[in-house]
PDB file of C-alpha atoms in Angstrom:
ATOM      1  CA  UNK A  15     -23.400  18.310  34.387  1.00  0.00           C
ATOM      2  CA  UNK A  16     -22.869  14.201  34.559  1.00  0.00           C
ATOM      3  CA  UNK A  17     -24.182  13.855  31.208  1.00  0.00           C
ATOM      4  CA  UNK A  18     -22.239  16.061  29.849  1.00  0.00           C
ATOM      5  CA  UNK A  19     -18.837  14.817  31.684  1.00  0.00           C
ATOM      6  CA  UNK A  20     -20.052  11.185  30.808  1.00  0.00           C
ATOM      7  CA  UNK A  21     -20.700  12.249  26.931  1.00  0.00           C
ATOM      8  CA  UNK A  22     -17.416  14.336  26.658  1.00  0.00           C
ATOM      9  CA  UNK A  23     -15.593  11.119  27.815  1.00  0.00           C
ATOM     10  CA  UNK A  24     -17.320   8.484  25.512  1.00  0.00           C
ATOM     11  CA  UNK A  25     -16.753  11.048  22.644  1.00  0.00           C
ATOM     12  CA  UNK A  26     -12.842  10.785  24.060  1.00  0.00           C
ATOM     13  CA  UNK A  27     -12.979   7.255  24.093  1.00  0.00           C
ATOM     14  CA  UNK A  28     -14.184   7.101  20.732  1.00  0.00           C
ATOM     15  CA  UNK A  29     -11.722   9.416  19.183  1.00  0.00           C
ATOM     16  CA  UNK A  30      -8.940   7.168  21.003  1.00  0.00           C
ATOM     17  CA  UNK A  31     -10.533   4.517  19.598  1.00  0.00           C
ATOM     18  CA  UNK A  32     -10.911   5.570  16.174  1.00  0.00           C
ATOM     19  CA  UNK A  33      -7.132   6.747  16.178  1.00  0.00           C
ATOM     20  CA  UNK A  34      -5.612   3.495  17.226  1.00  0.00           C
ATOM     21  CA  UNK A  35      -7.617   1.523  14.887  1.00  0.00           C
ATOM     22  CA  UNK A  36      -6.426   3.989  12.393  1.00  0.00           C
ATOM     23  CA  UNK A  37      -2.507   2.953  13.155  1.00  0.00           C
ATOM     24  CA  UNK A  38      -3.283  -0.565  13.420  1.00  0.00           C
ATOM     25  CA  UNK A  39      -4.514  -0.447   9.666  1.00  0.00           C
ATOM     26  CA  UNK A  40      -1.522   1.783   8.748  1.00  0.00           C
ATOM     27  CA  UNK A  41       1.016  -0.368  10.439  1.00  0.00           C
ATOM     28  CA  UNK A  42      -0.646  -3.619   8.644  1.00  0.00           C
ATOM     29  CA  UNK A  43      -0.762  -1.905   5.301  1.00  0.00           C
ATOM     30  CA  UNK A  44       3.037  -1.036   5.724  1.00  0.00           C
ATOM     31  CA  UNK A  45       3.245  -5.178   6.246  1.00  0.00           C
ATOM     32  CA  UNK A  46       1.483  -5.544   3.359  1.00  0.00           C
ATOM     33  CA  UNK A  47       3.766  -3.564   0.709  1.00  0.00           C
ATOM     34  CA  UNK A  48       7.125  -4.701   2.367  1.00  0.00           C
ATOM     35  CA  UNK A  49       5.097  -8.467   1.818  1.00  0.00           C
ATOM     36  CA  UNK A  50       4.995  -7.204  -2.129  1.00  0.00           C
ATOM     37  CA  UNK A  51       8.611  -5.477  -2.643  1.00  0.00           C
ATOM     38  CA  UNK A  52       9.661  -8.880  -0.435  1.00  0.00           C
ATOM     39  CA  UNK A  53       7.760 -10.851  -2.785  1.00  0.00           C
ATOM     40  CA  UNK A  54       9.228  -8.621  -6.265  1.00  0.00           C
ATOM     41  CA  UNK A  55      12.613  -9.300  -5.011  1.00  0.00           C
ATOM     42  CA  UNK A  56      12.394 -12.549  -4.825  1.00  0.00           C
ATOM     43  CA  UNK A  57      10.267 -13.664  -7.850  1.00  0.00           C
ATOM     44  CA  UNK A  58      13.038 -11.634 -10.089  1.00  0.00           C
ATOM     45  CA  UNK A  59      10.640 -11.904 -12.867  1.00  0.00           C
ATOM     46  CA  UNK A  60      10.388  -9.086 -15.551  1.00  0.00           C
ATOM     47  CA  UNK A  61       7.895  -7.300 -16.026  1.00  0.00           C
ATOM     48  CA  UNK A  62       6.453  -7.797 -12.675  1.00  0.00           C
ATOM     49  CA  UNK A  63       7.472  -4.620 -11.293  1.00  0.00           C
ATOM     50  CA  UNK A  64       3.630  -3.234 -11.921  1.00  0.00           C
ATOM     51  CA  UNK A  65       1.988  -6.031 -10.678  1.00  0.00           C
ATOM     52  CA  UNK A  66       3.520  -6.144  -7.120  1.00  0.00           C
ATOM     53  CA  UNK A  67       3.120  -2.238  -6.862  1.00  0.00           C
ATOM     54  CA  UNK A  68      -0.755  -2.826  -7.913  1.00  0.00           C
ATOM     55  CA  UNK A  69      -0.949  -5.662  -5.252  1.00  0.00           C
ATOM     56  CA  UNK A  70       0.932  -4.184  -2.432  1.00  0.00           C
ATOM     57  CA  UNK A  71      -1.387  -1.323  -2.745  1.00  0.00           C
ATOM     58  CA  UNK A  72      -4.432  -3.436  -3.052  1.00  0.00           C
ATOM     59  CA  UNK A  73      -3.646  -5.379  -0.274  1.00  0.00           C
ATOM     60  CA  UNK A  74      -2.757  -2.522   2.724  1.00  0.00           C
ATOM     61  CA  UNK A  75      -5.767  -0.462   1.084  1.00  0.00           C
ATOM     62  CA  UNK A  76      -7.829  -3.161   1.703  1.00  0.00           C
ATOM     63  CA  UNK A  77      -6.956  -3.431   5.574  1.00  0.00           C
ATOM     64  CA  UNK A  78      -9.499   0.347   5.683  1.00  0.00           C
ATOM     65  CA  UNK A  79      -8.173   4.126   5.336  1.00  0.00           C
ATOM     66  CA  UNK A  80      -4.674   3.561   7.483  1.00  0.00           C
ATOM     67  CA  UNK A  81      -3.725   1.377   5.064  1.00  0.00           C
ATOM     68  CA  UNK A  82      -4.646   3.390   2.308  1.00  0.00           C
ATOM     69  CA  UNK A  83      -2.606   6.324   4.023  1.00  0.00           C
ATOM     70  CA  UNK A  84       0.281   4.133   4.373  1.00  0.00           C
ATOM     71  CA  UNK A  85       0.175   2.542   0.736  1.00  0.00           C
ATOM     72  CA  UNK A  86      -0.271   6.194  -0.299  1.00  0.00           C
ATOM     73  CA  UNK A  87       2.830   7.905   1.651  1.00  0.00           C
ATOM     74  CA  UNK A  88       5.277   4.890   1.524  1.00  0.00           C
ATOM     75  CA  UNK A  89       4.401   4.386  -2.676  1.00  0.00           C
ATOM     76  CA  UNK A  90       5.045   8.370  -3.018  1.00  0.00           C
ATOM     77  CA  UNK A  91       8.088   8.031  -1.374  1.00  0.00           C
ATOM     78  CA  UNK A  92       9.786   5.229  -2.840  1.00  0.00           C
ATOM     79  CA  UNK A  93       8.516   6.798  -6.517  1.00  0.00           C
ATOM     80  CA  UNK A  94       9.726  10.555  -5.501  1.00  0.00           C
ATOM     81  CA  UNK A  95      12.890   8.826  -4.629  1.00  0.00           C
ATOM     82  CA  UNK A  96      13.744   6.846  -7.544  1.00  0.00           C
ATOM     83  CA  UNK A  97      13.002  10.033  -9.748  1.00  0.00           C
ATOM     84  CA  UNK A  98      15.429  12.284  -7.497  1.00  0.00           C
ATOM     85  CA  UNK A  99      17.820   9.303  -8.769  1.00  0.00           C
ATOM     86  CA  UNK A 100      17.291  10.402 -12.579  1.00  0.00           C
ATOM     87  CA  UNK A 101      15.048   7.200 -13.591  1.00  0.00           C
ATOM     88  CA  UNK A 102      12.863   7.811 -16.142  1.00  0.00           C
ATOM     89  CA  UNK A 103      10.182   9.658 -15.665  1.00  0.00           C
ATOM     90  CA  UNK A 104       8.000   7.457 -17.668  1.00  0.00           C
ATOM     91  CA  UNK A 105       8.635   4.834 -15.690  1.00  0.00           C
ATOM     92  CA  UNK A 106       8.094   6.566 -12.477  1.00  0.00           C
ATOM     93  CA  UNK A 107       4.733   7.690 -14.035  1.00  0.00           C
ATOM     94  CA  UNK A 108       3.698   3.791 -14.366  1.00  0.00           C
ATOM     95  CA  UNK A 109       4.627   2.990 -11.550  1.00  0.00           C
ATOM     96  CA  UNK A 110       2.275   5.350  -9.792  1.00  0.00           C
ATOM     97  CA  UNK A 111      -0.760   4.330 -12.406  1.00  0.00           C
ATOM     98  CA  UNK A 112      -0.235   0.632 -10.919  1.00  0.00           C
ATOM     99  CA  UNK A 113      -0.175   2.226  -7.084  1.00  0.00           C
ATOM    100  CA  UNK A 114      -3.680   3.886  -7.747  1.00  0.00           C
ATOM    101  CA  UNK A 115      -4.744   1.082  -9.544  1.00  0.00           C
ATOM    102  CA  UNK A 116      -4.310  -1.198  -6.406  1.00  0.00           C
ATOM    103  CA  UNK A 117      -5.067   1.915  -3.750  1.00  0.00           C
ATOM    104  CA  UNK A 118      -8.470   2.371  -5.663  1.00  0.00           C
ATOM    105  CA  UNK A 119      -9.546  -1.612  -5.133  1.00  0.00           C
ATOM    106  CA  UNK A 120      -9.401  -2.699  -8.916  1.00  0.00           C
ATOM    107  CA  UNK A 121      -7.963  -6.324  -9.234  1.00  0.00           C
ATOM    108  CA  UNK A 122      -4.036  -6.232  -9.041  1.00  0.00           C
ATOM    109  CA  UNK A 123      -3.868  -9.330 -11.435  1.00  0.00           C
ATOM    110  CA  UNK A 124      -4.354  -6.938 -13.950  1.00  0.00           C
ATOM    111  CA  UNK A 125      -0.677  -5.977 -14.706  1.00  0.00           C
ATOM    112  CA  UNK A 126       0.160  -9.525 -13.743  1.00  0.00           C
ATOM    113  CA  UNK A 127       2.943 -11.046 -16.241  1.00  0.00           C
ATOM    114  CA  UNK A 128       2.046 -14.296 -17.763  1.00  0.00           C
ATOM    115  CA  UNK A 129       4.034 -16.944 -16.597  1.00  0.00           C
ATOM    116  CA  UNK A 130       4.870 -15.448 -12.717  1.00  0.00           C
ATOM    117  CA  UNK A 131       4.714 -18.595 -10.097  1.00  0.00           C
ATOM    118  CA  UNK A 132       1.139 -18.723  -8.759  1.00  0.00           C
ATOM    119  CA  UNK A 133       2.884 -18.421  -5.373  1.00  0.00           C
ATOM    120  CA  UNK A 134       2.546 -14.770  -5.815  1.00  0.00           C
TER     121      UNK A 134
END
């Protein structure tokens, strides 16, 4: 009957565990793509927009699955509402090919405009 008690409560622990390190990587991944649309903002470069969705998704997926989740949810947003505002579709549609391109690990540089400040 102790072992069982004992394993019950490690298997709690774990789960606990598992759960905060599971916000901790979605709350640093959220960090990560406010870092990008920070960084977008203030570059005001065209044709940059890609890039910093690929690399704000790159960089919160890379913090483990919370930060994939959060990349995920907060880049679906932001997309679903800037086509509820009529933008093109197209456009939207891009977007979202640069967010999986980041989410998925692939380098970010890849939709990188020639010419942007190597401070970003």
């Amino acid at each position: 009957m102790k072992l069982l008690m004992g394993l019950i409560f490690c298997s709690m622990i774990l789960g606990a565990s598992s759960i905060l390190s599971f916000v901790h990587e979605a709350t640093l991944g959220a960090w990560d793509m406010w870092r990008a649309y920070s960084d977008m903002k203030e570059a005001n470069w065209i044709g940059a927009d890609k890039y910093f969705h690929a690399r704000g998704n790159y960089d919160a997926a890379q913090r483990g699955p919370g930060g994939a989740w959060a990349a995920e949810v907060i880049s679906d947003a932001r997309e679903n509402f800037q086509g509820f505002l009529s933008r093109g579709h197209e456009d939207v549609a891009e977007d979202q090919k640069a967010n999986q391109w980041g989410r998925s690990g692939q380098d970010p540089n890849h939709f990188r405009p020639s010419g942007l400040p190597d401070k970003y």
